[in-house]
Tab-separated table of C-alpha atoms and ligand atoms in Angstrom:
chain	number	residue	atom	x	y	z
E	1	UNK	CA	-19.174	-18.408	-62.628
E	2	UNK	CA	-20.087	-14.782	-63.049
E	3	UNK	CA	-17.078	-12.671	-62.067
E	4	UNK	CA	-16.768	-8.902	-61.935
E	5	UNK	CA	-13.213	-7.661	-62.504
E	6	UNK	CA	-12.377	-4.105	-61.485
E	7	UNK	CA	-9.428	-2.335	-63.100
E	8	UNK	CA	-8.575	1.334	-63.504
E	9	UNK	CA	-4.844	2.096	-63.617
E	10	UNK	CA	-2.107	1.289	-66.133
E	11	UNK	CA	-0.480	-1.696	-64.388
E	12	UNK	CA	-3.903	-3.297	-63.936
E	13	UNK	CA	-4.557	-3.253	-67.667
E	14	UNK	CA	-1.327	-5.191	-68.156
E	15	UNK	CA	-2.257	-7.733	-65.462
E	16	UNK	CA	-5.744	-8.115	-66.965
E	17	UNK	CA	-4.113	-8.661	-70.371
E	18	UNK	CA	-2.530	-11.799	-68.908
E	19	UNK	CA	-5.633	-13.098	-67.127
E	20	UNK	CA	-8.890	-11.873	-68.679
E	21	UNK	CA	-9.080	-13.906	-71.869
E	22	UNK	CA	-8.116	-17.085	-69.994
E	23	UNK	CA	-10.719	-16.438	-67.317
E	24	UNK	CA	-13.382	-16.029	-70.007
E	25	UNK	CA	-12.869	-19.528	-71.390
E	26	UNK	CA	-14.964	-21.004	-68.574
E	27	UNK	CA	-16.522	-18.008	-66.835
E	28	UNK	CA	-18.591	-14.953	-67.571
E	29	UNK	CA	-16.442	-11.906	-66.830
E	30	UNK	CA	-17.903	-8.413	-66.494
E	31	UNK	CA	-15.049	-5.925	-66.801
E	32	UNK	CA	-15.365	-2.580	-65.014
E	33	UNK	CA	-12.901	0.245	-65.755
E	34	UNK	CA	-13.113	2.830	-62.998
E	35	UNK	CA	-11.609	5.550	-65.225
E	36	UNK	CA	-8.838	6.270	-62.696
E	37	UNK	CA	-6.484	6.479	-65.687
E	38	UNK	CA	-8.119	7.982	-68.742
E	39	UNK	CA	-5.587	9.609	-71.117
E	40	UNK	CA	-5.371	7.645	-74.335
E	41	UNK	CA	-1.734	6.673	-73.648
E	42	UNK	CA	-2.524	5.699	-70.030
E	43	UNK	CA	-5.555	3.560	-70.883
E	44	UNK	CA	-6.936	2.961	-74.403
E	45	UNK	CA	-3.576	2.077	-75.947
E	46	UNK	CA	-3.335	-0.986	-73.673
E	47	UNK	CA	-6.767	-2.323	-74.650
E	48	UNK	CA	-5.984	-1.800	-78.331
E	49	UNK	CA	-2.501	-3.340	-78.283
E	50	UNK	CA	-2.891	-6.153	-75.786
E	51	UNK	CA	-6.193	-7.653	-76.834
E	52	UNK	CA	-7.833	-6.910	-73.491
E	53	UNK	CA	-11.626	-7.210	-73.747
E	54	UNK	CA	-13.210	-3.753	-73.820
E	55	UNK	CA	-14.796	-2.838	-70.489
E	56	UNK	CA	-18.514	-3.458	-70.027
E	57	UNK	CA	-18.646	-0.360	-67.827
E	58	UNK	CA	-16.456	2.725	-67.579
E	59	UNK	CA	-17.140	4.712	-64.425
E	60	UNK	CA	-15.182	7.762	-65.721
E	61	UNK	CA	-14.161	8.660	-62.186
E	62	UNK	CA	-11.004	10.499	-63.299
E	63	UNK	CA	-8.506	12.239	-61.042
E	64	UNK	CA	-9.052	13.778	-57.622
E	65	UNK	CA	-8.183	13.434	-53.969
E	66	UNK	CA	-8.213	9.941	-52.496
E	67	UNK	CA	-11.614	10.463	-50.848
E	68	UNK	CA	-13.361	11.882	-53.889
E	69	UNK	CA	-11.815	9.368	-56.293
E	70	UNK	CA	-12.374	6.293	-54.136
E	71	UNK	CA	-15.781	7.508	-52.907
E	72	UNK	CA	-17.127	7.957	-56.426
E	73	UNK	CA	-15.907	4.488	-57.298
E	74	UNK	CA	-17.670	2.993	-54.259
E	75	UNK	CA	-21.018	4.563	-55.165
E	76	UNK	CA	-20.895	3.539	-58.806
E	77	UNK	CA	-19.523	0.047	-58.187
E	78	UNK	CA	-22.245	-0.725	-55.653
E	79	UNK	CA	-24.932	0.056	-58.223
E	80	UNK	CA	-23.324	-2.219	-60.800
E	81	UNK	CA	-22.710	-5.094	-58.378
E	82	UNK	CA	-26.370	-4.840	-57.328
E	83	UNK	CA	-27.513	-5.020	-60.934
E	84	UNK	CA	-25.080	-7.696	-62.159
E	85	UNK	CA	-25.154	-9.894	-59.034
E	86	UNK	CA	-21.706	-11.479	-59.564
E	87	UNK	CA	-20.606	-14.573	-57.659
E	88	UNK	CA	-17.071	-13.243	-57.288
E	89	UNK	CA	-15.172	-9.966	-57.572
E	90	UNK	CA	-11.574	-9.922	-58.834
E	91	UNK	CA	-9.110	-7.083	-58.197
E	92	UNK	CA	-5.408	-6.590	-58.987
E	93	UNK	CA	-2.621	-4.849	-57.125
E	94	UNK	CA	-2.868	-1.880	-54.797
E	95	UNK	CA	-4.479	1.183	-56.366
E	96	UNK	CA	-7.560	3.091	-55.275
E	97	UNK	CA	-9.492	1.061	-57.868
E	98	UNK	CA	-8.330	-2.132	-56.113
E	99	UNK	CA	-9.500	-0.879	-52.744
E	100	UNK	CA	-12.880	0.292	-54.040
E	101	UNK	CA	-13.558	-2.950	-55.935
E	102	UNK	CA	-12.690	-5.041	-52.878
E	103	UNK	CA	-14.522	-2.918	-50.318
E	104	UNK	CA	-17.816	-2.920	-52.208
E	105	UNK	CA	-17.589	-6.665	-52.819
E	106	UNK	CA	-16.823	-7.383	-49.196
E	107	UNK	CA	-19.630	-5.160	-47.847
E	108	UNK	CA	-22.069	-6.877	-50.202
E	109	UNK	CA	-20.798	-10.288	-49.040
E	110	UNK	CA	-19.485	-11.154	-52.495
E	111	UNK	CA	-16.200	-13.069	-52.124
E	112	UNK	CA	-13.193	-11.058	-53.321
E	113	UNK	CA	-10.215	-12.481	-55.221
E	114	UNK	CA	-6.981	-10.503	-54.871
E	115	UNK	CA	-4.293	-11.040	-57.493
E	116	UNK	CA	-0.889	-9.755	-56.317
E	117	UNK	CA	-1.747	-10.292	-52.660
E	118	UNK	CA	0.683	-10.134	-49.752
E	119	UNK	CA	3.015	-7.411	-50.979
E	120	UNK	CA	4.292	-5.191	-48.185
E	121	UNK	CA	6.648	-2.217	-48.128
E	122	UNK	CA	6.077	-1.843	-44.368
E	123	UNK	CA	5.667	1.876	-45.034
E	124	UNK	CA	2.105	2.714	-44.111
E	125	UNK	CA	2.420	6.291	-45.342
E	126	UNK	CA	2.167	4.926	-48.907
E	127	UNK	CA	-1.423	4.937	-50.193
E	128	UNK	CA	-0.623	1.664	-51.949
E	129	UNK	CA	0.382	-0.022	-48.664
E	130	UNK	CA	-2.912	1.051	-47.086
E	131	UNK	CA	-4.832	-0.244	-50.115
E	132	UNK	CA	-3.009	-3.584	-50.091
E	133	UNK	CA	-3.440	-4.285	-46.403
E	134	UNK	CA	-7.168	-3.573	-46.454
E	135	UNK	CA	-7.720	-5.496	-49.684
E	136	UNK	CA	-5.853	-8.556	-48.408
E	137	UNK	CA	-7.820	-8.571	-45.172
E	138	UNK	CA	-11.123	-8.361	-47.064
E	139	UNK	CA	-10.294	-11.031	-49.639
E	140	UNK	CA	-11.518	-14.633	-49.677
E	141	UNK	CA	-9.061	-15.983	-52.250
E	142	UNK	CA	-5.536	-14.572	-52.370
E	143	UNK	CA	-2.984	-15.065	-55.122
E	144	UNK	CA	0.470	-14.144	-53.841
E	145	UNK	CA	3.152	-13.783	-56.518
E	146	UNK	CA	6.062	-14.958	-54.333
E	147	UNK	CA	6.841	-17.036	-51.250
E	148	UNK	CA	7.668	-13.886	-49.266
E	149	UNK	CA	4.221	-12.485	-50.089
E	150	UNK	CA	2.689	-15.719	-48.723
E	151	UNK	CA	4.739	-15.250	-45.526
E	152	UNK	CA	3.664	-11.622	-45.181
E	153	UNK	CA	0.038	-12.742	-45.273
E	154	UNK	CA	0.651	-15.514	-42.775
E	155	UNK	CA	2.323	-13.006	-40.416
E	156	UNK	CA	-0.961	-11.078	-40.454
E	157	UNK	CA	-2.982	-14.224	-39.781
E	158	UNK	CA	-4.160	-14.688	-43.380
E	159	UNK	CA	-3.545	-18.359	-44.137
E	160	UNK	CA	-6.727	-19.737	-45.671
E	161	UNK	CA	-7.196	-19.778	-49.441
E	162	UNK	CA	-3.744	-18.302	-50.051
E	163	UNK	CA	-1.843	-19.572	-53.102
E	164	UNK	CA	1.617	-18.800	-54.402
E	165	UNK	CA	0.535	-18.467	-58.019
E	166	UNK	CA	3.661	-16.797	-59.391
E	167	UNK	CA	3.410	-13.376	-60.983
E	168	UNK	CA	1.006	-12.618	-63.831
E	169	UNK	CA	3.383	-9.833	-64.905
E	170	UNK	CA	5.989	-12.480	-65.688
E	171	UNK	CA	3.417	-14.188	-67.937
E	172	UNK	CA	2.779	-10.834	-69.608
E	173	UNK	CA	6.478	-10.156	-70.238
E	174	UNK	CA	7.034	-13.599	-71.741
E	175	UNK	CA	4.046	-13.330	-74.059
E	176	UNK	CA	4.091	-9.667	-75.046
E	177	UNK	CA	7.892	-9.551	-75.125
E	178	UNK	CA	7.714	-11.712	-78.256
E	179	UNK	CA	4.954	-9.539	-79.745
E	180	UNK	CA	7.043	-6.426	-79.016
E	181	UNK	CA	10.011	-7.839	-80.942
E	182	UNK	CA	7.821	-7.930	-84.054
E	183	UNK	CA	5.685	-4.832	-83.595
E	184	UNK	CA	7.616	-2.148	-81.705
E	185	UNK	CA	9.813	0.318	-83.626
E	186	UNK	CA	10.466	2.677	-80.740
E	187	UNK	CA	14.251	2.278	-80.766
E	188	UNK	CA	14.397	3.414	-84.411
E	189	UNK	CA	11.776	6.104	-83.866
E	190	UNK	CA	13.768	7.634	-81.000
E	191	UNK	CA	17.022	7.379	-82.973
E	192	UNK	CA	18.794	5.517	-80.174
E	193	UNK	CA	20.943	2.410	-80.183
E	194	UNK	CA	20.864	-0.825	-78.295
E	195	UNK	CA	22.778	-0.597	-74.984
E	196	UNK	CA	23.422	3.139	-75.067
E	197	UNK	CA	20.758	4.546	-72.741
E	198	UNK	CA	19.267	4.391	-69.281
E	199	UNK	CA	15.487	3.892	-69.064
E	200	UNK	CA	13.741	5.826	-66.307
E	201	UNK	CA	10.229	6.113	-64.919
E	202	UNK	CA	9.093	8.304	-61.996
E	203	UNK	CA	5.582	8.577	-60.632
E	204	UNK	CA	5.487	7.548	-56.964
E	205	UNK	CA	3.616	10.147	-54.872
E	206	UNK	CA	6.374	10.235	-52.243
E	207	UNK	CA	8.773	11.421	-54.993
E	208	UNK	CA	6.532	13.730	-57.014
E	209	UNK	CA	4.893	15.499	-54.076
E	210	UNK	CA	8.196	16.481	-52.482
E	211	UNK	CA	10.179	19.111	-54.385
E	212	UNK	CA	13.510	18.104	-52.767
E	213	UNK	CA	13.144	14.453	-53.709
E	214	UNK	CA	12.081	15.251	-57.265
E	215	UNK	CA	14.841	17.861	-57.657
E	216	UNK	CA	17.471	15.318	-56.475
E	217	UNK	CA	16.217	12.737	-58.968
E	218	UNK	CA	16.253	15.162	-61.896
E	219	UNK	CA	19.687	16.506	-60.850
E	220	UNK	CA	21.101	12.977	-60.776
E	221	UNK	CA	19.673	12.163	-64.206
E	222	UNK	CA	20.896	15.502	-65.601
E	223	UNK	CA	24.422	14.779	-64.379
E	224	UNK	CA	24.726	11.041	-65.069
E	225	UNK	CA	26.561	11.428	-68.372
E	226	UNK	CA	24.290	8.974	-70.185
E	227	UNK	CA	21.374	9.266	-72.566
E	228	UNK	CA	18.242	8.880	-70.436
E	229	UNK	CA	14.888	7.912	-71.950
E	230	UNK	CA	12.082	9.109	-69.690
E	231	UNK	CA	8.460	8.265	-70.571
E	232	UNK	CA	6.895	10.794	-68.259
E	233	UNK	CA	3.837	9.924	-66.167
E	234	UNK	CA	1.262	12.781	-66.284
E	235	UNK	CA	1.438	13.151	-62.506
E	236	UNK	CA	5.200	13.785	-62.653
E	237	UNK	CA	4.870	16.102	-65.652
E	238	UNK	CA	2.454	18.271	-63.689
E	239	UNK	CA	4.742	18.507	-60.630
E	240	UNK	CA	7.851	19.195	-62.731
E	241	UNK	CA	6.013	22.107	-64.355
E	242	UNK	CA	4.679	23.374	-61.017
E	243	UNK	CA	8.146	23.254	-59.405
E	244	UNK	CA	9.850	24.751	-62.505
E	245	UNK	CA	12.389	21.897	-62.779
E	246	UNK	CA	14.340	21.540	-66.041
E	247	UNK	CA	16.074	18.739	-67.926
E	248	UNK	CA	19.521	18.727	-69.536
E	249	UNK	CA	19.836	17.658	-73.174
E	250	UNK	CA	20.966	14.107	-72.260
E	251	UNK	CA	17.416	13.395	-71.081
E	252	UNK	CA	14.882	12.555	-73.745
E	253	UNK	CA	11.458	13.125	-72.224
E	254	UNK	CA	8.642	11.358	-74.066
E	255	UNK	CA	4.935	10.885	-73.382
E	256	UNK	CA	3.838	7.652	-71.682
E	257	UNK	CA	4.145	4.793	-74.147
E	258	UNK	CA	2.309	1.552	-74.801
E	259	UNK	CA	3.425	-1.684	-73.186
E	260	UNK	CA	5.020	-3.114	-76.344
E	261	UNK	CA	7.253	-0.046	-76.735
E	262	UNK	CA	8.022	-0.140	-73.019
E	263	UNK	CA	9.136	-3.776	-73.217
E	264	UNK	CA	11.255	-2.952	-76.222
E	265	UNK	CA	12.968	-0.067	-74.379
E	266	UNK	CA	13.505	-2.293	-71.337
E	267	UNK	CA	15.072	-5.013	-73.447
E	268	UNK	CA	17.624	-2.705	-75.104
E	269	UNK	CA	18.651	-0.381	-72.274
E	270	UNK	CA	21.796	-0.512	-70.139
E	271	UNK	CA	20.060	-0.086	-66.791
E	272	UNK	CA	16.655	0.840	-65.438
E	273	UNK	CA	16.206	3.644	-62.908
E	274	UNK	CA	12.688	3.737	-61.501
E	275	UNK	CA	10.286	4.095	-58.608
E	276	UNK	CA	7.653	1.864	-60.217
E	277	UNK	CA	6.665	-1.480	-58.740
E	278	UNK	CA	6.017	-3.183	-62.063
E	279	UNK	CA	9.100	-1.798	-63.765
E	280	UNK	CA	11.374	-3.134	-60.967
E	281	UNK	CA	10.112	-6.615	-61.738
E	282	UNK	CA	10.373	-6.158	-65.485
E	283	UNK	CA	14.022	-5.112	-65.026
E	284	UNK	CA	14.555	-8.467	-63.281
E	285	UNK	CA	12.720	-10.399	-66.008
E	286	UNK	CA	14.805	-8.647	-68.676
E	287	UNK	CA	18.007	-9.214	-66.685
E	288	UNK	CA	18.731	-5.499	-66.430
E	289	UNK	CA	20.279	-3.920	-63.328
E	290	UNK	CA	17.569	-1.943	-61.555
E	291	UNK	CA	18.150	1.177	-59.474
E	292	UNK	CA	15.118	1.934	-57.328
E	293	UNK	CA	14.564	5.504	-56.205
E	294	UNK	CA	12.610	4.634	-53.098
E	295	UNK	CA	13.483	4.068	-49.457
E	296	UNK	CA	12.182	0.506	-49.506
E	297	UNK	CA	10.564	-1.946	-51.885
E	298	UNK	CA	7.885	-4.620	-51.781
E	299	UNK	CA	9.919	-6.659	-54.259
E	300	UNK	CA	12.636	-7.533	-51.746
E	301	UNK	CA	13.574	-10.720	-53.596
E	302	UNK	CA	15.051	-8.682	-56.443
E	303	UNK	CA	17.249	-6.829	-53.913
E	304	UNK	CA	18.253	-10.011	-52.055
E	305	UNK	CA	19.188	-11.510	-55.413
E	306	UNK	CA	21.352	-8.385	-56.022
E	307	UNK	CA	19.598	-7.308	-59.246
E	308	UNK	CA	17.956	-4.284	-57.642
E	309	UNK	CA	19.621	-1.541	-55.599
E	310	UNK	CA	17.557	0.689	-53.334
E	311	UNK	CA	19.038	4.195	-53.400
E	312	UNK	CA	16.263	6.491	-52.163
E	313	UNK	CA	16.548	9.932	-53.718
E	314	UNK	CA	20.075	10.786	-52.636
E	315	UNK	CA	21.749	12.256	-55.731
E	316	UNK	CA	25.158	10.689	-55.029
E	317	UNK	CA	23.677	7.251	-54.404
E	318	UNK	CA	21.681	7.398	-57.642
E	319	UNK	CA	24.763	8.514	-59.604
E	320	UNK	CA	27.042	5.899	-58.031
E	321	UNK	CA	24.562	3.158	-58.864
E	322	UNK	CA	24.080	4.370	-62.446
E	323	UNK	CA	27.840	4.244	-62.926
E	324	UNK	CA	28.893	1.342	-60.739
E	325	UNK	CA	26.068	-1.103	-59.990
E	326	UNK	CA	26.565	-4.435	-61.763
E	327	UNK	CA	24.676	-7.495	-60.479
E	328	UNK	CA	26.954	-10.448	-59.889
E	329	UNK	CA	24.555	-13.160	-58.786
E	330	UNK	CA	22.735	-15.687	-60.955
E	331	UNK	CA	19.030	-14.933	-61.001
E	332	UNK	CA	16.823	-17.286	-59.018
E	333	UNK	CA	13.333	-18.327	-60.128
E	334	UNK	CA	11.263	-16.090	-57.903
E	335	UNK	CA	8.156	-15.182	-59.835
E	336	UNK	CA	6.916	-18.574	-61.043
E	337	UNK	CA	7.221	-20.200	-64.448
E	338	UNK	CA	5.161	-17.883	-66.635
E	339	UNK	CA	1.913	-19.814	-66.237
E	340	UNK	CA	0.566	-17.860	-63.309
E	341	UNK	CA	-2.606	-16.721	-65.081
E	342	UNK	CA	-3.541	-20.302	-66.026
E	343	UNK	CA	-2.986	-21.409	-62.415
E	344	UNK	CA	-5.142	-18.585	-61.097
E	345	UNK	CA	-8.009	-19.476	-63.449
E	346	UNK	CA	-7.802	-23.168	-62.550
E	347	UNK	CA	-7.894	-22.434	-58.817
E	348	UNK	CA	-10.801	-19.996	-59.176
E	349	UNK	CA	-12.713	-22.680	-61.067
E	350	UNK	CA	-11.906	-25.507	-58.651
E	351	UNK	CA	-12.354	-23.638	-55.344
E	352	UNK	CA	-15.788	-23.715	-53.736
E	353	UNK	CA	-15.596	-20.003	-52.943
E	354	UNK	CA	-18.647	-18.110	-54.174
E	355	UNK	CA	-20.706	-21.248	-54.835
L	1	UD1	C1	-1.854	5.329	-59.417
L	1	UD1	C2	-1.780	4.427	-58.202
L	1	UD1	C3	-0.365	3.889	-58.043
L	1	UD1	C4	0.112	3.236	-59.319
L	1	UD1	C5	-0.073	4.182	-60.496
L	1	UD1	C6	0.249	3.476	-61.792
L	1	UD1	C7	-3.281	5.023	-56.341
L	1	UD1	C8	-3.373	5.662	-55.009
L	1	UD1	N1	-2.096	5.160	-56.980
L	1	UD1	O1	-0.993	6.430	-59.169
L	1	UD1	O2	-0.346	2.922	-57.012
L	1	UD1	O3	1.470	2.919	-59.175
L	1	UD1	O4	-1.437	4.616	-60.557
L	1	UD1	O5	0.600	4.351	-62.797
L	1	UD1	O6	-4.225	4.421	-56.795
L	1	UD1	N2	-3.310	11.805	-64.621
L	1	UD1	C9	-3.541	12.253	-65.895
L	1	UD1	N3	-4.093	11.378	-66.790
L	1	UD1	C10	-4.410	10.102	-66.484
L	1	UD1	C11	-4.171	9.657	-65.182
L	1	UD1	C12	-3.619	10.512	-64.261
L	1	UD1	O7	-3.263	13.396	-66.235
L	1	UD1	O8	-4.889	9.364	-67.360
L	1	UD1	C13	-2.675	12.736	-63.659
L	1	UD1	C14	-3.671	13.605	-62.886
L	1	UD1	O9	-3.053	14.840	-62.664
L	1	UD1	C15	-3.793	12.847	-61.578
L	1	UD1	C16	-2.386	12.292	-61.392
L	1	UD1	O10	-1.949	11.971	-62.690
L	1	UD1	O11	-4.183	13.681	-60.524
L	1	UD1	C17	-2.335	11.061	-60.513
L	1	UD1	O12	-3.213	10.032	-60.994
L	1	UD1	P1	-3.785	8.934	-59.971
L	1	UD1	O13	-4.477	7.879	-60.735
L	1	UD1	O14	-4.528	9.591	-58.880
L	1	UD1	O15	-2.488	8.351	-59.300
L	1	UD1	P2	-1.163	7.772	-59.976
L	1	UD1	O16	-0.036	8.628	-59.545
L	1	UD1	O17	-1.375	7.541	-61.405
L	2	UDP	N1	4.522	1.120	-68.564
L	2	UDP	C1	4.090	1.360	-69.864
L	2	UDP	N2	4.351	2.588	-70.409
L	2	UDP	C2	5.011	3.568	-69.733
L	2	UDP	C3	5.433	3.301	-68.416
L	2	UDP	C4	5.160	2.069	-67.847
L	2	UDP	O1	3.504	0.490	-70.503
L	2	UDP	O2	5.186	4.668	-70.294
L	2	UDP	C5	4.213	-0.190	-67.961
L	2	UDP	C6	5.398	-0.918	-67.381
L	2	UDP	O3	6.067	-1.658	-68.377
L	2	UDP	C7	4.754	-1.793	-66.324
L	2	UDP	C8	3.600	-0.955	-65.845
L	2	UDP	O4	3.368	0.029	-66.860
L	2	UDP	O5	4.232	-2.979	-66.883
L	2	UDP	C9	3.969	-0.299	-64.565
L	2	UDP	O6	3.045	0.685	-64.261
L	2	UDP	P1	3.372	1.911	-63.323
L	2	UDP	O7	4.838	2.116	-63.227
L	2	UDP	O8	2.543	3.027	-63.810
L	2	UDP	O9	2.738	1.446	-61.936
L	2	UDP	P2	3.247	0.513	-60.734
L	2	UDP	O10	3.689	-0.784	-61.295
L	2	UDP	O11	4.327	1.249	-60.024
L	2	UDP	O12	2.040	0.397	-59.875
């Protein structure tokens, strides 16, 4: 089968790292990078470190408003789909690159495969929620990472060609976690010790675009009395500068890091404080208490299992959780058995979709 895969943002590179090489064993994959993320440490580092095939096309779309960014992707993707004539289009997750890849495929009557289907925050003001809903409704083959994601789809009437495949990010953590143990020196480089720091990421638009929310988060981290390692997303860096917010000396702000270093920091930290989707799950995989600075999450299983606490951006709630939150429940198997990418490839090859 000839399959076009569209990726463009950091978490999609990591998902493709789990799937792409397996997909290529029996299929011809054309990889398109939209250029949504483009800094070396937001893009190239992942291809170099994780053995992801280099993209056949880079659309170099870059940053911009949703309309400009997505619109440019649509125009350029249509030209490539027309030229390459794929039998299937594969997209991951919920970014603008996901939406563009799916929309062009669907309009051109090329069946769309959505990996990480069925996630819902039930907060339609999130651009990601809008992207996910549309992508799921346009897709012909849907790989849901959990049983709840399957149910969410069924509640919206999407029941055909839906599979609970498990989560490809679990595959990635299992595989690259071992590689990270051998190759990452970040703990030594930062001069920190095992189990003495909190790991934090912040990038969600609802937090960065609102000065009060971002101020509360930074205040909580400044006052938490712990070393905080903060690999800072370029979006957040820009807003922190614009708002004139400052960090206390307990916070070590570093540039975005590669996945191997990230896994290494996750493995050795005390707790994870984040608004990222992927990092919430990685906290679970690494058996670290997760404190989520959002008002809701798509990954409700991690909350139900008591390994993730949703605290919004209330300073007191963040501080109380940093000090007091200790999961007490045994973890359940929620995200599959680490062979999700193999399952996805097998199903793509055995389904009649696109033939
Ligand atoms: C995007 C996704 C989000 C995902 C995140 C992963 C959408 C709507 N959002 O958010 O779902 O969780 O990626 O990290 O698709 N920038 C740089 N260099 C880069 C990339 C971005 O400086 O390489 C800066 C620019 O100022 C840009 C801003 O970050 O305007 C936001 O980038 P963008 O890709 O639009 O959204 P993210 O916040 O990264
Ligand atoms: N990540 C990384 N380096 C960083 C921050 C995050 O490699 O400096 C990884 C992280 O381990 C996870 C993924 O990026 O696998 C999550 O991406 P992000 O938080 O940007 O997006 P989201 O998952 O929220 O869409």
